[in-house]
Amino acid sequence: MHISSTVDQALRLLIHLTDSPDQTPADLARDLNMNRTTVHRLLATLHGRGFVTRVGGAAVYSIGPTVLRMAESVGPDIRTVAHHVVEQLSETTSETVLLFVPEFSGRRPQAIAVDQVETRAHVVRVEFTVGHRIPLHQGAAAQAILAHASPDVVEAALSNADDPDAVRAALARTRERGYSATHDELLLDVVGIAAPVLDSAGHPLGSVSVVAPSSRAEQLDGMVDDLLESVRIIQDLVAS
């Protein structure tokens, strides 16, 4: 059976970015033993089709939105199912609400923002970028997912943490309370609460997160019940 060497190189590049995001062309050429010119040409083509994206506009690449859309077609389209509920939660809380899904493969498990509804109730508010990736051990949205992940995923995530014991304690609190809460973990002066979206077997499909500036941190406690109710609605919709 004959295979296309160009297609094979492009797939190897995508697989490598899945396992190790935020790579420069030089990094990819070295790790994959490819010619730099070939890597640049492949990245230009993949970027044009949305398979890879530049991080912060720099010459650093990660998996792009096209791959995320393809991944959603394989399993439940949680973004479509959850969007209206996310909108309602943002309106109720007057804060930005995000939906994250997990990416468990590779040595660096991550959570990816696949939907966001930004509040317009405040001039000062928190905004992410859809497609933004966060380590699965860091931040409320990620820890809500990790608290219900398989032991091998937990260990892979903890291997990237500066203080694994602190993360383990945070995961235990998340499982006990049903939600996670963090302060200044991902961004300075940003707080968040998040609850996991679980399937019928208790496996994490994603998480819903309410994020706010730290100046409104005290108000988040009063939003927990609305957050948990929103997640219950999404789980029912996914199961139906």
mmCIF file with all atom_site columns, N, CA, C and O in Angstrom, residues 180-232:
data_model
loop_
_atom_site.group_PDB
_atom_site.id
_atom_site.type_symbol
_atom_site.label_atom_id
_atom_site.label_alt_id
_atom_site.label_comp_id
_atom_site.label_asym_id
_atom_site.label_entity_id
_atom_site.label_seq_id
_atom_site.pdbx_PDB_ins_code
_atom_site.Cartn_x
_atom_site.Cartn_y
_atom_site.Cartn_z
_atom_site.occupancy
_atom_site.B_iso_or_equiv
_atom_site.pdbx_formal_charge
_atom_site.auth_seq_id
_atom_site.auth_comp_id
_atom_site.auth_asym_id
_atom_site.auth_atom_id
_atom_site.pdbx_PDB_model_num
ATOM 1   N N  . SER A 1 180 ? -15.333 23.329 41.854 1.00 0.00 ? 180 SER A N  1
ATOM 2   C CA . SER A 1 180 ? -13.989 23.799 42.187 1.00 0.00 ? 180 SER A CA 1
ATOM 3   C C  . SER A 1 180 ? -13.986 25.318 42.250 1.00 0.00 ? 180 SER A C  1
ATOM 4   O O  . SER A 1 180 ? -14.845 25.981 41.662 1.00 0.00 ? 180 SER A O  1
ATOM 5   N N  . ALA A 1 181 ? -13.007 25.857 42.947 1.00 0.00 ? 181 ALA A N  1
ATOM 6   C CA . ALA A 1 181 ? -12.861 27.312 43.056 1.00 0.00 ? 181 ALA A CA 1
ATOM 7   C C  . ALA A 1 181 ? -11.381 27.646 43.132 1.00 0.00 ? 181 ALA A C  1
ATOM 8   O O  . ALA A 1 181 ? -10.638 27.017 43.893 1.00 0.00 ? 181 ALA A O  1
ATOM 9   N N  . THR A 1 182 ? -10.948 28.607 42.324 1.00 0.00 ? 182 THR A N  1
ATOM 10  C CA . THR A 1 182 ? -9.549  29.018 42.341 1.00 0.00 ? 182 THR A CA 1
ATOM 11  C C  . THR A 1 182 ? -9.441  30.534 42.282 1.00 0.00 ? 182 THR A C  1
ATOM 12  O O  . THR A 1 182 ? -10.377 31.223 41.860 1.00 0.00 ? 182 THR A O  1
ATOM 13  N N  . HIS A 1 183 ? -8.289  31.026 42.690 1.00 0.00 ? 183 HIS A N  1
ATOM 14  C CA . HIS A 1 183 ? -8.033  32.468 42.751 1.00 0.00 ? 183 HIS A CA 1
ATOM 15  C C  . HIS A 1 183 ? -6.610  32.712 42.249 1.00 0.00 ? 183 HIS A C  1
ATOM 16  O O  . HIS A 1 183 ? -5.656  32.177 42.802 1.00 0.00 ? 183 HIS A O  1
ATOM 17  N N  . ASP A 1 184 ? -6.480  33.490 41.181 1.00 0.00 ? 184 ASP A N  1
ATOM 18  C CA . ASP A 1 184 ? -5.159  33.885 40.657 1.00 0.00 ? 184 ASP A CA 1
ATOM 19  C C  . ASP A 1 184 ? -4.337  32.701 40.135 1.00 0.00 ? 184 ASP A C  1
ATOM 20  O O  . ASP A 1 184 ? -3.108  32.807 40.056 1.00 0.00 ? 184 ASP A O  1
ATOM 21  N N  . GLU A 1 185 ? -4.959  31.602 39.763 1.00 0.00 ? 185 GLU A N  1
ATOM 22  C CA . GLU A 1 185 ? -4.181  30.457 39.297 1.00 0.00 ? 185 GLU A CA 1
ATOM 23  C C  . GLU A 1 185 ? -3.785  30.577 37.832 1.00 0.00 ? 185 GLU A C  1
ATOM 24  O O  . GLU A 1 185 ? -2.670  30.251 37.455 1.00 0.00 ? 185 GLU A O  1
ATOM 25  N N  . LEU A 1 186 ? -4.717  30.995 37.002 1.00 0.00 ? 186 LEU A N  1
ATOM 26  C CA . LEU A 1 186 ? -4.418  31.128 35.576 1.00 0.00 ? 186 LEU A CA 1
ATOM 27  C C  . LEU A 1 186 ? -4.025  32.539 35.205 1.00 0.00 ? 186 LEU A C  1
ATOM 28  O O  . LEU A 1 186 ? -3.085  32.767 34.448 1.00 0.00 ? 186 LEU A O  1
ATOM 29  N N  . LEU A 1 187 ? -4.762  33.498 35.719 1.00 0.00 ? 187 LEU A N  1
ATOM 30  C CA . LEU A 1 187 ? -4.518  34.903 35.428 1.00 0.00 ? 187 LEU A CA 1
ATOM 31  C C  . LEU A 1 187 ? -4.550  35.693 36.731 1.00 0.00 ? 187 LEU A C  1
ATOM 32  O O  . LEU A 1 187 ? -5.353  35.407 37.617 1.00 0.00 ? 187 LEU A O  1
ATOM 33  N N  . LEU A 1 188 ? -3.682  36.674 36.835 1.00 0.00 ? 188 LEU A N  1
ATOM 34  C CA . LEU A 1 188 ? -3.635  37.512 38.023 1.00 0.00 ? 188 LEU A CA 1
ATOM 35  C C  . LEU A 1 188 ? -4.931  38.303 38.152 1.00 0.00 ? 188 LEU A C  1
ATOM 36  O O  . LEU A 1 188 ? -5.459  38.821 37.162 1.00 0.00 ? 188 LEU A O  1
ATOM 37  N N  . ASP A 1 189 ? -5.453  38.344 39.373 1.00 0.00 ? 189 ASP A N  1
ATOM 38  C CA . ASP A 1 189 ? -6.675  39.094 39.688 1.00 0.00 ? 189 ASP A CA 1
ATOM 39  C C  . ASP A 1 189 ? -7.918  38.517 39.025 1.00 0.00 ? 189 ASP A C  1
ATOM 40  O O  . ASP A 1 189 ? -8.876  39.242 38.747 1.00 0.00 ? 189 ASP A O  1
ATOM 41  N N  . VAL A 1 190 ? -7.908  37.210 38.761 1.00 0.00 ? 190 VAL A N  1
ATOM 42  C CA . VAL A 1 190 ? -9.074  36.528 38.194 1.00 0.00 ? 190 VAL A CA 1
ATOM 43  C C  . VAL A 1 190 ? -9.458  35.370 39.111 1.00 0.00 ? 190 VAL A C  1
ATOM 44  O O  . VAL A 1 190 ? -8.595  34.596 39.538 1.00 0.00 ? 190 VAL A O  1
ATOM 45  N N  . VAL A 1 191 ? -10.745 35.260 39.412 1.00 0.00 ? 191 VAL A N  1
ATOM 46  C CA . VAL A 1 191 ? -11.257 34.155 40.223 1.00 0.00 ? 191 VAL A CA 1
ATOM 47  C C  . VAL A 1 191 ? -12.271 33.370 39.401 1.00 0.00 ? 191 VAL A C  1
ATOM 48  O O  . VAL A 1 191 ? -12.840 33.886 38.425 1.00 0.00 ? 191 VAL A O  1
ATOM 49  N N  . GLY A 1 192 ? -12.479 32.123 39.789 1.00 0.00 ? 192 GLY A N  1
ATOM 50  C CA . GLY A 1 192 ? -13.443 31.319 39.051 1.00 0.00 ? 192 GLY A CA 1
ATOM 51  C C  . GLY A 1 192 ? -14.002 30.177 39.880 1.00 0.00 ? 192 GLY A C  1
ATOM 52  O O  . GLY A 1 192 ? -13.361 29.710 40.830 1.00 0.00 ? 192 GLY A O  1
ATOM 53  N N  . ILE A 1 193 ? -15.201 29.771 39.526 1.00 0.00 ? 193 ILE A N  1
ATOM 54  C CA . ILE A 1 193 ? -15.794 28.545 40.055 1.00 0.00 ? 193 ILE A CA 1
ATOM 55  C C  . ILE A 1 193 ? -16.209 27.707 38.862 1.00 0.00 ? 193 ILE A C  1
ATOM 56  O O  . ILE A 1 193 ? -16.525 28.244 37.791 1.00 0.00 ? 193 ILE A O  1
ATOM 57  N N  . ALA A 1 194 ? -16.176 26.397 39.010 1.00 0.00 ? 194 ALA A N  1
ATOM 58  C CA . ALA A 1 194 ? -16.512 25.517 37.890 1.00 0.00 ? 194 ALA A CA 1
ATOM 59  C C  . ALA A 1 194 ? -17.075 24.207 38.406 1.00 0.00 ? 194 ALA A C  1
ATOM 60  O O  . ALA A 1 194 ? -16.700 23.742 39.488 1.00 0.00 ? 194 ALA A O  1
ATOM 61  N N  . ALA A 1 195 ? -17.962 23.615 37.622 1.00 0.00 ? 195 ALA A N  1
ATOM 62  C CA . ALA A 1 195 ? -18.547 22.316 37.955 1.00 0.00 ? 195 ALA A CA 1
ATOM 63  C C  . ALA A 1 195 ? -18.412 21.396 36.758 1.00 0.00 ? 195 ALA A C  1
ATOM 64  O O  . ALA A 1 195 ? -18.510 21.845 35.603 1.00 0.00 ? 195 ALA A O  1
ATOM 65  N N  . PRO A 1 196 ? -18.192 20.106 37.009 1.00 0.00 ? 196 PRO A N  1
ATOM 66  C CA . PRO A 1 196 ? -18.000 19.168 35.903 1.00 0.00 ? 196 PRO A CA 1
ATOM 67  C C  . PRO A 1 196 ? -19.320 18.750 35.254 1.00 0.00 ? 196 PRO A C  1
ATOM 68  O O  . PRO A 1 196 ? -20.345 18.626 35.933 1.00 0.00 ? 196 PRO A O  1
ATOM 69  N N  . VAL A 1 197 ? -19.265 18.539 33.952 1.00 0.00 ? 197 VAL A N  1
ATOM 70  C CA . VAL A 1 197 ? -20.372 17.928 33.219 1.00 0.00 ? 197 VAL A CA 1
ATOM 71  C C  . VAL A 1 197 ? -20.001 16.463 33.041 1.00 0.00 ? 197 VAL A C  1
ATOM 72  O O  . VAL A 1 197 ? -19.011 16.140 32.383 1.00 0.00 ? 197 VAL A O  1
ATOM 73  N N  . LEU A 1 198 ? -20.771 15.569 33.668 1.00 0.00 ? 198 LEU A N  1
ATOM 74  C CA . LEU A 1 198 ? -20.451 14.141 33.676 1.00 0.00 ? 198 LEU A CA 1
ATOM 75  C C  . LEU A 1 198 ? -21.442 13.345 32.837 1.00 0.00 ? 198 LEU A C  1
ATOM 76  O O  . LEU A 1 198 ? -22.614 13.712 32.732 1.00 0.00 ? 198 LEU A O  1
ATOM 77  N N  . ASP A 1 199 ? -20.957 12.244 32.255 1.00 0.00 ? 199 ASP A N  1
ATOM 78  C CA . ASP A 1 199 ? -21.883 11.353 31.567 1.00 0.00 ? 199 ASP A CA 1
ATOM 79  C C  . ASP A 1 199 ? -22.526 10.404 32.570 1.00 0.00 ? 199 ASP A C  1
ATOM 80  O O  . ASP A 1 199 ? -22.283 10.509 33.789 1.00 0.00 ? 199 ASP A O  1
ATOM 81  N N  . SER A 1 200 ? -23.334 9.475  32.087 1.00 0.00 ? 200 SER A N  1
ATOM 82  C CA . SER A 1 200 ? -24.088 8.596  32.989 1.00 0.00 ? 200 SER A CA 1
ATOM 83  C C  . SER A 1 200 ? -23.188 7.691  33.819 1.00 0.00 ? 200 SER A C  1
ATOM 84  O O  . SER A 1 200 ? -23.588 7.198  34.873 1.00 0.00 ? 200 SER A O  1
ATOM 85  N N  . ALA A 1 201 ? -21.945 7.485  33.347 1.00 0.00 ? 201 ALA A N  1
ATOM 86  C CA . ALA A 1 201 ? -21.005 6.634  34.076 1.00 0.00 ? 201 ALA A CA 1
ATOM 87  C C  . ALA A 1 201 ? -20.108 7.436  35.009 1.00 0.00 ? 201 ALA A C  1
ATOM 88  O O  . ALA A 1 201 ? -19.243 6.863  35.687 1.00 0.00 ? 201 ALA A O  1
ATOM 89  N N  . GLY A 1 202 ? -20.309 8.760  35.041 1.00 0.00 ? 202 GLY A N  1
ATOM 90  C CA . GLY A 1 202 ? -19.503 9.595  35.909 1.00 0.00 ? 202 GLY A CA 1
ATOM 91  C C  . GLY A 1 202 ? -18.214 10.076 35.295 1.00 0.00 ? 202 GLY A C  1
ATOM 92  O O  . GLY A 1 202 ? -17.361 10.631 35.994 1.00 0.00 ? 202 GLY A O  1
ATOM 93  N N  . HIS A 1 203 ? -18.060 9.874  33.974 1.00 0.00 ? 203 HIS A N  1
ATOM 94  C CA . HIS A 1 203 ? -16.851 10.340 33.302 1.00 0.00 ? 203 HIS A CA 1
ATOM 95  C C  . HIS A 1 203 ? -17.025 11.799 32.875 1.00 0.00 ? 203 HIS A C  1
ATOM 96  O O  . HIS A 1 203 ? -18.124 12.196 32.457 1.00 0.00 ? 203 HIS A O  1
ATOM 97  N N  . PRO A 1 204 ? -15.970 12.598 32.943 1.00 0.00 ? 204 PRO A N  1
ATOM 98  C CA . PRO A 1 204 ? -16.111 14.024 32.620 1.00 0.00 ? 204 PRO A CA 1
ATOM 99  C C  . PRO A 1 204 ? -16.180 14.292 31.120 1.00 0.00 ? 204 PRO A C  1
ATOM 100 O O  . PRO A 1 204 ? -15.308 13.869 30.362 1.00 0.00 ? 204 PRO A O  1
ATOM 101 N N  . LEU A 1 205 ? -17.230 14.996 30.709 1.00 0.00 ? 205 LEU A N  1
ATOM 102 C CA . LEU A 1 205 ? -17.366 15.449 29.327 1.00 0.00 ? 205 LEU A CA 1
ATOM 103 C C  . LEU A 1 205 ? -16.842 16.872 29.173 1.00 0.00 ? 205 LEU A C  1
ATOM 104 O O  . LEU A 1 205 ? -16.518 17.299 28.052 1.00 0.00 ? 205 LEU A O  1
ATOM 105 N N  . GLY A 1 206 ? -16.777 17.589 30.285 1.00 0.00 ? 206 GLY A N  1
ATOM 106 C CA . GLY A 1 206 ? -16.326 18.975 30.246 1.00 0.00 ? 206 GLY A CA 1
ATOM 107 C C  . GLY A 1 206 ? -16.616 19.647 31.565 1.00 0.00 ? 206 GLY A C  1
ATOM 108 O O  . GLY A 1 206 ? -16.868 18.984 32.588 1.00 0.00 ? 206 GLY A O  1
ATOM 109 N N  . SER A 1 207 ? -16.577 20.969 31.556 1.00 0.00 ? 207 SER A N  1
ATOM 110 C CA . SER A 1 207 ? -16.916 21.732 32.753 1.00 0.00 ? 207 SER A CA 1
ATOM 111 C C  . SER A 1 207 ? -17.465 23.086 32.349 1.00 0.00 ? 207 SER A C  1
ATOM 112 O O  . SER A 1 207 ? -17.168 23.600 31.264 1.00 0.00 ? 207 SER A O  1
ATOM 113 N N  . VAL A 1 208 ? -18.274 23.651 33.237 1.00 0.00 ? 208 VAL A N  1
ATOM 114 C CA . VAL A 1 208 ? -18.808 24.992 33.056 1.00 0.00 ? 208 VAL A CA 1
ATOM 115 C C  . VAL A 1 208 ? -18.196 25.869 34.139 1.00 0.00 ? 208 VAL A C  1
ATOM 116 O O  . VAL A 1 208 ? -18.176 25.500 35.315 1.00 0.00 ? 208 VAL A O  1
ATOM 117 N N  . SER A 1 209 ? -17.691 27.032 33.726 1.00 0.00 ? 209 SER A N  1
ATOM 118 C CA . SER A 1 209 ? -16.958 27.893 34.640 1.00 0.00 ? 209 SER A CA 1
ATOM 119 C C  . SER A 1 209 ? -17.499 29.311 34.615 1.00 0.00 ? 209 SER A C  1
ATOM 120 O O  . SER A 1 209 ? -17.779 29.852 33.550 1.00 0.00 ? 209 SER A O  1
ATOM 121 N N  . VAL A 1 210 ? -17.662 29.891 35.795 1.00 0.00 ? 210 VAL A N  1
ATOM 122 C CA . VAL A 1 210 ? -18.004 31.315 35.937 1.00 0.00 ? 210 VAL A CA 1
ATOM 123 C C  . VAL A 1 210 ? -16.730 32.025 36.370 1.00 0.00 ? 210 VAL A C  1
ATOM 124 O O  . VAL A 1 210 ? -16.122 31.657 37.380 1.00 0.00 ? 210 VAL A O  1
ATOM 125 N N  . VAL A 1 211 ? -16.319 33.044 35.612 1.00 0.00 ? 211 VAL A N  1
ATOM 126 C CA . VAL A 1 211 ? -15.071 33.739 35.915 1.00 0.00 ? 211 VAL A CA 1
ATOM 127 C C  . VAL A 1 211 ? -15.344 35.222 36.116 1.00 0.00 ? 211 VAL A C  1
ATOM 128 O O  . VAL A 1 211 ? -16.236 35.799 35.479 1.00 0.00 ? 211 VAL A O  1
ATOM 129 N N  . ALA A 1 212 ? -14.552 35.832 37.000 1.00 0.00 ? 212 ALA A N  1
ATOM 130 C CA . ALA A 1 212 ? -14.773 37.239 37.347 1.00 0.00 ? 212 ALA A CA 1
ATOM 131 C C  . ALA A 1 212 ? -13.483 37.870 37.835 1.00 0.00 ? 212 ALA A C  1
ATOM 132 O O  . ALA A 1 212 ? -12.557 37.161 38.269 1.00 0.00 ? 212 ALA A O  1
ATOM 133 N N  . PRO A 1 213 ? -13.394 39.188 37.804 1.00 0.00 ? 213 PRO A N  1
ATOM 134 C CA . PRO A 1 213 ? -12.252 39.858 38.431 1.00 0.00 ? 213 PRO A CA 1
ATOM 135 C C  . PRO A 1 213 ? -12.259 39.608 39.937 1.00 0.00 ? 213 PRO A C  1
ATOM 136 O O  . PRO A 1 213 ? -13.329 39.415 40.536 1.00 0.00 ? 213 PRO A O  1
ATOM 137 N N  . SER A 1 214 ? -11.087 39.615 40.546 1.00 0.00 ? 214 SER A N  1
ATOM 138 C CA . SER A 1 214 ? -11.005 39.333 41.981 1.00 0.00 ? 214 SER A CA 1
ATOM 139 C C  . SER A 1 214 ? -11.755 40.358 42.821 1.00 0.00 ? 214 SER A C  1
ATOM 140 O O  . SER A 1 214 ? -12.121 40.071 43.961 1.00 0.00 ? 214 SER A O  1
ATOM 141 N N  . SER A 1 215 ? -12.006 41.539 42.284 1.00 0.00 ? 215 SER A N  1
ATOM 142 C CA . SER A 1 215 ? -12.767 42.550 43.025 1.00 0.00 ? 215 SER A CA 1
ATOM 143 C C  . SER A 1 215 ? -14.191 42.101 43.302 1.00 0.00 ? 215 SER A C  1
ATOM 144 O O  . SER A 1 215 ? -14.856 42.626 44.191 1.00 0.00 ? 215 SER A O  1
ATOM 145 N N  . ARG A 1 216 ? -14.685 41.106 42.521 1.00 0.00 ? 216 ARG A N  1
ATOM 146 C CA . ARG A 1 216 ? -16.036 40.575 42.754 1.00 0.00 ? 216 ARG A CA 1
ATOM 147 C C  . ARG A 1 216 ? -15.993 39.137 43.272 1.00 0.00 ? 216 ARG A C  1
ATOM 148 O O  . ARG A 1 216 ? -16.983 38.392 43.165 1.00 0.00 ? 216 ARG A O  1
ATOM 149 N N  . ALA A 1 217 ? -14.877 38.756 43.859 1.00 0.00 ? 217 ALA A N  1
ATOM 150 C CA . ALA A 1 217 ? -14.693 37.372 44.309 1.00 0.00 ? 217 ALA A CA 1
ATOM 151 C C  . ALA A 1 217 ? -15.746 36.947 45.325 1.00 0.00 ? 217 ALA A C  1
ATOM 152 O O  . ALA A 1 217 ? -16.238 35.805 45.287 1.00 0.00 ? 217 ALA A O  1
ATOM 153 N N  . GLU A 1 218 ? -16.099 37.836 46.237 1.00 0.00 ? 218 GLU A N  1
ATOM 154 C CA . GLU A 1 218 ? -17.044 37.465 47.293 1.00 0.00 ? 218 GLU A CA 1
ATOM 155 C C  . GLU A 1 218 ? -18.424 37.120 46.734 1.00 0.00 ? 218 GLU A C  1
ATOM 156 O O  . GLU A 1 218 ? -19.201 36.421 47.395 1.00 0.00 ? 218 GLU A O  1
ATOM 157 N N  . GLN A 1 219 ? -18.734 37.592 45.551 1.00 0.00 ? 219 GLN A N  1
ATOM 158 C CA . GLN A 1 219 ? -20.054 37.330 44.979 1.00 0.00 ? 219 GLN A CA 1
ATOM 159 C C  . GLN A 1 219 ? -20.175 35.923 44.389 1.00 0.00 ? 219 GLN A C  1
ATOM 160 O O  . GLN A 1 219 ? -21.284 35.433 44.168 1.00 0.00 ? 219 GLN A O  1
ATOM 161 N N  . LEU A 1 220 ? -19.036 35.269 44.138 1.00 0.00 ? 220 LEU A N  1
ATOM 162 C CA . LEU A 1 220 ? -19.080 33.957 43.486 1.00 0.00 ? 220 LEU A CA 1
ATOM 163 C C  . LEU A 1 220 ? -19.763 32.895 44.346 1.00 0.00 ? 220 LEU A C  1
ATOM 164 O O  . LEU A 1 220 ? -20.421 31.990 43.816 1.00 0.00 ? 220 LEU A O  1
ATOM 165 N N  . ASP A 1 221 ? -19.606 32.985 45.656 1.00 0.00 ? 221 ASP A N  1
ATOM 166 C CA . ASP A 1 221 ? -20.238 31.984 46.532 1.00 0.00 ? 221 ASP A CA 1
ATOM 167 C C  . ASP A 1 221 ? -21.751 31.933 46.318 1.00 0.00 ? 221 ASP A C  1
ATOM 168 O O  . ASP A 1 221 ? -22.365 30.864 46.394 1.00 0.00 ? 221 ASP A O  1
ATOM 169 N N  . GLY A 1 222 ? -22.334 33.072 46.045 1.00 0.00 ? 222 GLY A N  1
ATOM 170 C CA . GLY A 1 222 ? -23.779 33.117 45.827 1.00 0.00 ? 222 GLY A CA 1
ATOM 171 C C  . GLY A 1 222 ? -24.207 32.603 44.468 1.00 0.00 ? 222 GLY A C  1
ATOM 172 O O  . GLY A 1 222 ? -25.412 32.513 44.191 1.00 0.00 ? 222 GLY A O  1
ATOM 173 N N  . MET A 1 223 ? -23.244 32.249 43.606 1.00 0.00 ? 223 MET A N  1
ATOM 174 C CA . MET A 1 223 ? -23.555 31.759 42.262 1.00 0.00 ? 223 MET A CA 1
ATOM 175 C C  . MET A 1 223 ? -23.424 30.241 42.135 1.00 0.00 ? 223 MET A C  1
ATOM 176 O O  . MET A 1 223 ? -23.727 29.673 41.085 1.00 0.00 ? 223 MET A O  1
ATOM 177 N N  . VAL A 1 224 ? -22.965 29.591 43.206 1.00 0.00 ? 224 VAL A N  1
ATOM 178 C CA . VAL A 1 224 ? -22.694 28.149 43.141 1.00 0.00 ? 224 VAL A CA 1
ATOM 179 C C  . VAL A 1 224 ? -23.959 27.361 42.806 1.00 0.00 ? 224 VAL A C  1
ATOM 180 O O  . VAL A 1 224 ? -23.940 26.449 41.955 1.00 0.00 ? 224 VAL A O  1
ATOM 181 N N  . ASP A 1 225 ? -25.066 27.657 43.460 1.00 0.00 ? 225 ASP A N  1
ATOM 182 C CA . ASP A 1 225 ? -26.294 26.907 43.212 1.00 0.00 ? 225 ASP A CA 1
ATOM 183 C C  . ASP A 1 225 ? -26.750 27.044 41.755 1.00 0.00 ? 225 ASP A C  1
ATOM 184 O O  . ASP A 1 225 ? -27.190 26.065 41.139 1.00 0.00 ? 225 ASP A O  1
ATOM 185 N N  . ASP A 1 226 ? -26.644 28.258 41.202 1.00 0.00 ? 226 ASP A N  1
ATOM 186 C CA . ASP A 1 226 ? -27.019 28.459 39.800 1.00 0.00 ? 226 ASP A CA 1
ATOM 187 C C  . ASP A 1 226 ? -26.087 27.681 38.874 1.00 0.00 ? 226 ASP A C  1
ATOM 188 O O  . ASP A 1 226 ? -26.528 27.111 37.867 1.00 0.00 ? 226 ASP A O  1
ATOM 189 N N  . LEU A 1 227 ? -24.805 27.656 39.211 1.00 0.00 ? 227 LEU A N  1
ATOM 190 C CA . LEU A 1 227 ? -23.841 26.891 38.424 1.00 0.00 ? 227 LEU A CA 1
ATOM 191 C C  . LEU A 1 227 ? -24.175 25.404 38.430 1.00 0.00 ? 227 LEU A C  1
ATOM 192 O O  . LEU A 1 227 ? -24.229 24.752 37.379 1.00 0.00 ? 227 LEU A O  1
ATOM 193 N N  . LEU A 1 228 ? -24.419 24.848 39.603 1.00 0.00 ? 228 LEU A N  1
ATOM 194 C CA . LEU A 1 228 ? -24.705 23.417 39.718 1.00 0.00 ? 228 LEU A CA 1
ATOM 195 C C  . LEU A 1 228 ? -26.011 23.046 39.012 1.00 0.00 ? 228 LEU A C  1
ATOM 196 O O  . LEU A 1 228 ? -26.111 21.987 38.381 1.00 0.00 ? 228 LEU A O  1
ATOM 197 N N  . GLU A 1 229 ? -26.999 23.913 39.108 1.00 0.00 ? 229 GLU A N  1
ATOM 198 C CA . GLU A 1 229 ? -28.262 23.653 38.419 1.00 0.00 ? 229 GLU A CA 1
ATOM 199 C C  . GLU A 1 229 ? -28.067 23.685 36.905 1.00 0.00 ? 229 GLU A C  1
ATOM 200 O O  . GLU A 1 229 ? -28.622 22.851 36.176 1.00 0.00 ? 229 GLU A O  1
ATOM 201 N N  . SER A 1 230 ? -27.263 24.611 36.416 1.00 0.00 ? 230 SER A N  1
ATOM 202 C CA . SER A 1 230 ? -26.994 24.690 34.977 1.00 0.00 ? 230 SER A CA 1
ATOM 203 C C  . SER A 1 230 ? -26.305 23.431 34.476 1.00 0.00 ? 230 SER A C  1
ATOM 204 O O  . SER A 1 230 ? -26.642 22.910 33.406 1.00 0.00 ? 230 SER A O  1
ATOM 205 N N  . VAL A 1 231 ? -25.362 22.935 35.260 1.00 0.00 ? 231 VAL A N  1
ATOM 206 C CA . VAL A 1 231 ? -24.664 21.710 34.872 1.00 0.00 ? 231 VAL A CA 1
ATOM 207 C C  . VAL A 1 231 ? -25.619 20.518 34.861 1.00 0.00 ? 231 VAL A C  1
ATOM 208 O O  . VAL A 1 231 ? -25.554 19.661 33.967 1.00 0.00 ? 231 VAL A O  1
ATOM 209 N N  . ARG A 1 232 ? -26.519 20.455 35.821 1.00 0.00 ? 232 ARG A N  1
ATOM 210 C CA . ARG A 1 232 ? -27.515 19.360 35.834 1.00 0.00 ? 232 ARG A CA 1
ATOM 211 C C  . ARG A 1 232 ? -28.375 19.401 34.585 1.00 0.00 ? 232 ARG A C  1
ATOM 212 O O  . ARG A 1 232 ? -28.704 18.358 33.996 1.00 0.00 ? 232 ARG A O  1
#
